[in-house]
CSV table of C-alpha atoms in Angstrom, one decimal:
chain,number,residue,atom,x,y,z
A,1,UNK,CA,117.5,303.6,269.9
A,2,UNK,CA,119.6,304.9,272.3
A,3,UNK,CA,120.5,308.7,272.2
A,4,UNK,CA,122.0,311.3,274.5
A,5,UNK,CA,120.6,314.6,274.7
A,6,UNK,CA,122.8,317.9,276.4
A,7,UNK,CA,120.3,320.8,275.8
A,8,UNK,CA,123.1,323.5,276.2
A,9,UNK,CA,126.3,324.2,273.5
A,10,UNK,CA,128.0,326.9,275.9
A,11,UNK,CA,127.8,327.6,279.7
A,12,UNK,CA,129.5,329.9,281.7
A,13,UNK,CA,130.0,331.0,284.8
A,14,UNK,CA,131.9,332.8,287.2
A,15,UNK,CA,134.9,331.8,289.5
A,16,UNK,CA,133.3,329.7,293.3
A,17,UNK,CA,129.7,329.4,291.3
A,18,UNK,CA,128.2,326.0,291.3
A,19,UNK,CA,128.1,324.0,288.1
A,20,UNK,CA,124.8,321.8,286.6
A,21,UNK,CA,125.5,320.5,282.8
A,22,UNK,CA,122.5,318.6,282.0
A,23,UNK,CA,122.8,315.6,280.2
A,24,UNK,CA,119.2,313.7,279.5
A,25,UNK,CA,119.3,310.1,277.8
A,26,UNK,CA,116.9,307.9,275.7
A,27,UNK,CA,117.2,303.7,275.9
A,28,UNK,CA,115.0,301.1,276.9
A,29,UNK,CA,117.3,298.7,278.7
A,30,UNK,CA,119.3,299.8,281.7
A,31,UNK,CA,122.1,302.2,280.1
A,32,UNK,CA,125.4,302.8,281.6
A,33,UNK,CA,126.1,307.0,281.3
A,34,UNK,CA,129.7,307.9,282.0
A,35,UNK,CA,131.1,311.9,281.5
A,36,UNK,CA,134.1,312.7,279.3
A,37,UNK,CA,135.9,315.9,279.4
A,38,UNK,CA,138.2,317.8,277.0
A,39,UNK,CA,140.6,319.9,278.1
A,40,UNK,CA,142.3,321.8,275.2
A,41,UNK,CA,145.1,320.1,273.7
A,42,UNK,CA,144.4,316.5,275.3
A,43,UNK,CA,142.2,314.1,274.5
A,44,UNK,CA,139.0,313.2,275.1
A,45,UNK,CA,139.5,311.6,278.6
A,46,UNK,CA,137.1,309.7,280.8
A,47,UNK,CA,135.9,311.7,283.9
A,48,UNK,CA,133.4,309.7,285.9
A,49,UNK,CA,131.1,306.5,286.0
A,50,UNK,CA,127.6,306.2,287.0
A,51,UNK,CA,128.2,302.5,288.3
A,52,UNK,CA,131.5,304.2,290.7
A,53,UNK,CA,129.2,306.7,292.3
A,54,UNK,CA,132.5,308.6,292.8
A,55,UNK,CA,133.6,312.2,292.8
A,56,UNK,CA,136.4,312.9,290.3
A,57,UNK,CA,137.6,317.0,290.6
A,58,UNK,CA,134.2,317.8,292.5
A,59,UNK,CA,132.1,316.8,290.2
A,60,UNK,CA,129.3,314.2,291.1
A,61,UNK,CA,126.5,312.6,289.3
A,62,UNK,CA,123.4,310.8,289.7
A,63,UNK,CA,121.4,309.0,287.9
A,64,UNK,CA,117.7,309.6,287.6
A,65,UNK,CA,116.1,306.5,286.2
A,66,UNK,CA,112.3,308.4,286.5
A,67,UNK,CA,114.0,311.3,284.6
A,68,UNK,CA,116.2,309.7,282.5
A,69,UNK,CA,118.9,312.1,283.6
A,70,UNK,CA,122.4,311.9,284.7
A,71,UNK,CA,123.6,315.6,284.9
A,72,UNK,CA,127.0,316.4,285.9
A,73,UNK,CA,127.3,319.1,288.7
A,74,UNK,CA,129.6,320.8,290.7
A,75,UNK,CA,129.6,323.2,293.3
A,76,UNK,CA,132.5,325.4,293.2
A,77,UNK,CA,134.1,325.8,290.5
A,78,UNK,CA,137.3,326.0,289.5
A,79,UNK,CA,139.4,328.4,286.4
A,80,UNK,CA,140.8,324.8,285.4
A,81,UNK,CA,137.2,323.1,285.0
A,82,UNK,CA,137.2,325.4,281.2
A,83,UNK,CA,136.7,322.2,278.7
A,84,UNK,CA,134.2,320.5,276.4
A,85,UNK,CA,132.1,318.2,278.3
A,86,UNK,CA,130.3,315.2,277.1
A,87,UNK,CA,127.9,312.3,278.4
A,88,UNK,CA,127.8,309.3,277.5
A,89,UNK,CA,125.6,306.3,276.9
A,90,UNK,CA,126.7,303.0,276.7
A,91,UNK,CA,124.3,300.3,275.0
A,92,UNK,CA,124.6,296.3,275.9
A,93,UNK,CA,122.3,295.2,273.4
A,94,UNK,CA,124.0,294.2,270.1
A,95,UNK,CA,126.7,294.8,271.5
A,96,UNK,CA,128.5,298.2,274.3
A,97,UNK,CA,127.4,300.7,271.6
A,98,UNK,CA,129.3,304.0,273.1
A,99,UNK,CA,126.8,306.9,272.1
A,100,UNK,CA,127.8,310.9,272.8
A,101,UNK,CA,125.6,313.8,273.4
A,102,UNK,CA,126.8,316.9,271.9
A,103,UNK,CA,129.0,318.6,274.4
A,104,UNK,CA,128.5,321.7,276.3
A,105,UNK,CA,131.2,323.6,276.6
A,106,UNK,CA,131.9,325.0,280.1
A,107,UNK,CA,134.0,327.9,280.8
A,108,UNK,CA,134.3,329.9,284.0
A,109,UNK,CA,135.2,333.1,284.8
A,110,UNK,CA,137.3,334.9,286.8
B,1,UNK,CA,151.4,301.2,276.1
B,2,UNK,CA,151.3,304.6,274.0
B,3,UNK,CA,147.5,304.3,274.3
B,4,UNK,CA,145.5,305.1,270.7
B,5,UNK,CA,147.6,305.6,268.3
B,6,UNK,CA,146.3,307.6,264.9
B,7,UNK,CA,148.1,309.1,261.7
B,8,UNK,CA,147.8,312.2,260.1
B,9,UNK,CA,147.2,313.8,262.9
B,10,UNK,CA,146.7,316.9,260.8
B,11,UNK,CA,145.3,315.8,256.4
B,12,UNK,CA,144.8,318.7,254.2
B,13,UNK,CA,143.3,317.3,250.6
B,14,UNK,CA,141.4,319.2,248.1
B,15,UNK,CA,137.7,317.5,247.0
B,16,UNK,CA,137.5,314.3,245.5
B,17,UNK,CA,140.6,313.2,246.1
B,18,UNK,CA,140.8,310.0,248.3
B,19,UNK,CA,141.4,310.4,252.3
B,20,UNK,CA,142.9,307.7,253.9
B,21,UNK,CA,143.1,307.6,258.0
B,22,UNK,CA,144.5,305.7,260.2
B,23,UNK,CA,144.6,303.6,263.9
B,24,UNK,CA,146.1,301.7,267.1
B,25,UNK,CA,144.2,300.3,269.3
B,26,UNK,CA,145.6,299.7,273.2
B,27,UNK,CA,146.6,296.3,272.3
B,28,UNK,CA,144.1,293.4,273.9
B,29,UNK,CA,141.2,295.9,274.0
B,30,UNK,CA,138.3,294.2,272.0
B,31,UNK,CA,136.4,297.3,270.8
B,32,UNK,CA,137.1,299.9,268.4
B,33,UNK,CA,135.2,303.1,267.1
B,34,UNK,CA,135.7,305.7,265.1
B,35,UNK,CA,134.2,309.2,265.6
B,36,UNK,CA,133.3,311.9,263.9
B,37,UNK,CA,133.6,315.6,265.5
B,38,UNK,CA,131.9,319.1,265.1
B,39,UNK,CA,131.2,322.6,266.4
B,40,UNK,CA,127.6,321.4,264.9
B,41,UNK,CA,126.8,317.8,266.0
B,42,UNK,CA,128.9,316.9,268.8
B,43,UNK,CA,130.9,313.7,268.7
B,44,UNK,CA,128.8,311.4,266.2
B,45,UNK,CA,129.5,307.7,266.1
B,46,UNK,CA,130.8,306.5,262.6
B,47,UNK,CA,131.6,302.8,263.2
B,48,UNK,CA,132.6,300.4,265.5
B,49,UNK,CA,134.1,297.0,265.6
B,50,UNK,CA,133.9,294.0,268.2
B,51,UNK,CA,137.1,291.3,267.7
B,52,UNK,CA,137.5,293.3,264.5
B,53,UNK,CA,133.8,292.6,263.0
B,54,UNK,CA,131.9,295.8,262.0
B,55,UNK,CA,128.7,295.6,264.6
B,56,UNK,CA,127.0,298.9,263.7
B,57,UNK,CA,127.7,301.0,260.8
B,58,UNK,CA,124.4,303.0,260.7
B,59,UNK,CA,126.7,306.0,261.3
B,60,UNK,CA,128.2,306.1,258.7
B,61,UNK,CA,127.2,309.1,256.1
B,62,UNK,CA,127.2,307.6,252.6
B,63,UNK,CA,128.9,305.4,250.9
B,64,UNK,CA,131.6,307.4,250.3
B,65,UNK,CA,132.9,306.7,253.3
B,66,UNK,CA,134.0,302.3,254.2
B,67,UNK,CA,136.3,301.7,257.6
B,68,UNK,CA,137.2,297.8,257.9
B,69,UNK,CA,139.9,296.4,260.9
B,70,UNK,CA,142.0,293.8,259.8
B,71,UNK,CA,143.3,292.4,262.2
B,72,UNK,CA,143.7,293.6,265.9
B,73,UNK,CA,146.1,296.6,266.3
B,74,UNK,CA,145.2,298.3,263.0
B,75,UNK,CA,141.7,300.1,261.3
B,76,UNK,CA,141.3,302.5,258.4
B,77,UNK,CA,138.4,305.0,258.0
B,78,UNK,CA,138.8,305.7,253.6
B,79,UNK,CA,136.5,308.9,252.6
B,80,UNK,CA,136.5,308.3,248.8
B,81,UNK,CA,135.9,310.8,247.2
B,82,UNK,CA,135.9,313.5,250.0
B,83,UNK,CA,134.3,316.9,250.0
B,84,UNK,CA,134.3,320.0,252.5
B,85,UNK,CA,131.4,319.2,254.0
B,86,UNK,CA,133.8,316.1,255.3
B,87,UNK,CA,136.3,318.4,257.0
B,88,UNK,CA,135.8,317.8,260.8
B,89,UNK,CA,138.5,315.6,263.4
B,90,UNK,CA,138.0,312.0,263.6
B,91,UNK,CA,138.9,309.8,266.5
B,92,UNK,CA,139.9,306.8,267.5
B,93,UNK,CA,138.9,304.8,270.7
B,94,UNK,CA,139.0,301.6,272.0
B,95,UNK,CA,138.2,299.6,274.5
B,96,UNK,CA,137.5,296.2,276.3
B,97,UNK,CA,134.3,294.2,277.1
B,98,UNK,CA,134.0,294.5,280.7
B,99,UNK,CA,131.5,296.4,282.5
B,100,UNK,CA,133.2,299.5,283.2
B,101,UNK,CA,133.8,300.1,279.7
B,102,UNK,CA,136.2,303.2,279.8
B,103,UNK,CA,136.7,304.3,276.3
B,104,UNK,CA,140.2,305.6,275.7
B,105,UNK,CA,141.0,307.9,272.5
B,106,UNK,CA,143.5,309.1,270.4
B,107,UNK,CA,144.4,312.7,270.1
B,108,UNK,CA,142.8,312.8,266.3
B,109,UNK,CA,142.9,313.9,262.8
B,110,UNK,CA,141.6,316.9,261.9
B,111,UNK,CA,141.0,316.8,258.3
B,112,UNK,CA,140.2,320.2,256.5
B,113,UNK,CA,139.1,319.0,252.9
B,114,UNK,CA,139.4,322.4,250.2
């Protein structure tokens, strides 16, 4: 079974403060992990994927297999970062099953 | 390509009525996913297809829910009979089969059952 856990439903930070959105996963194989973002009135879209090791809009995420975590981080939050963030796991066993966490609403206050 | 297209965007129906949600995936994509989004549970995977074949429907809440994919360019999610607790936003997504698979989402159907 594969499962993604995002412990925080809501995270509120001030502009310029560091951000960390937590994600833990459970999967018996080698996972592929993603962060998706949903801005107000827009479609859910891919933010970044762990295999790319990229920084998108200042966000980074490192896969920690020992802690089974894939936390999303940004050193300085911007007002436009306010959105709903979903962590997702792609399990290859038996097909490309894409499972999401329950999401964290990030609110960046001025 | 216009992306994943879902219809209708909004649906209001009375309890007990049949509801059909529609999805057109991106041309050439092998996988199609149906998700339900609620405040309490976030994004729940209901069912997904590979090359029009249902692979995993373990997320379908109960027998009132059914999904079909008669061809590569069309899928439906049906609820019969509908209940107020089915009220949610239903998303369809599609993706290719490759190592760095990205799922592309439709704009969703907001279903309200009164």
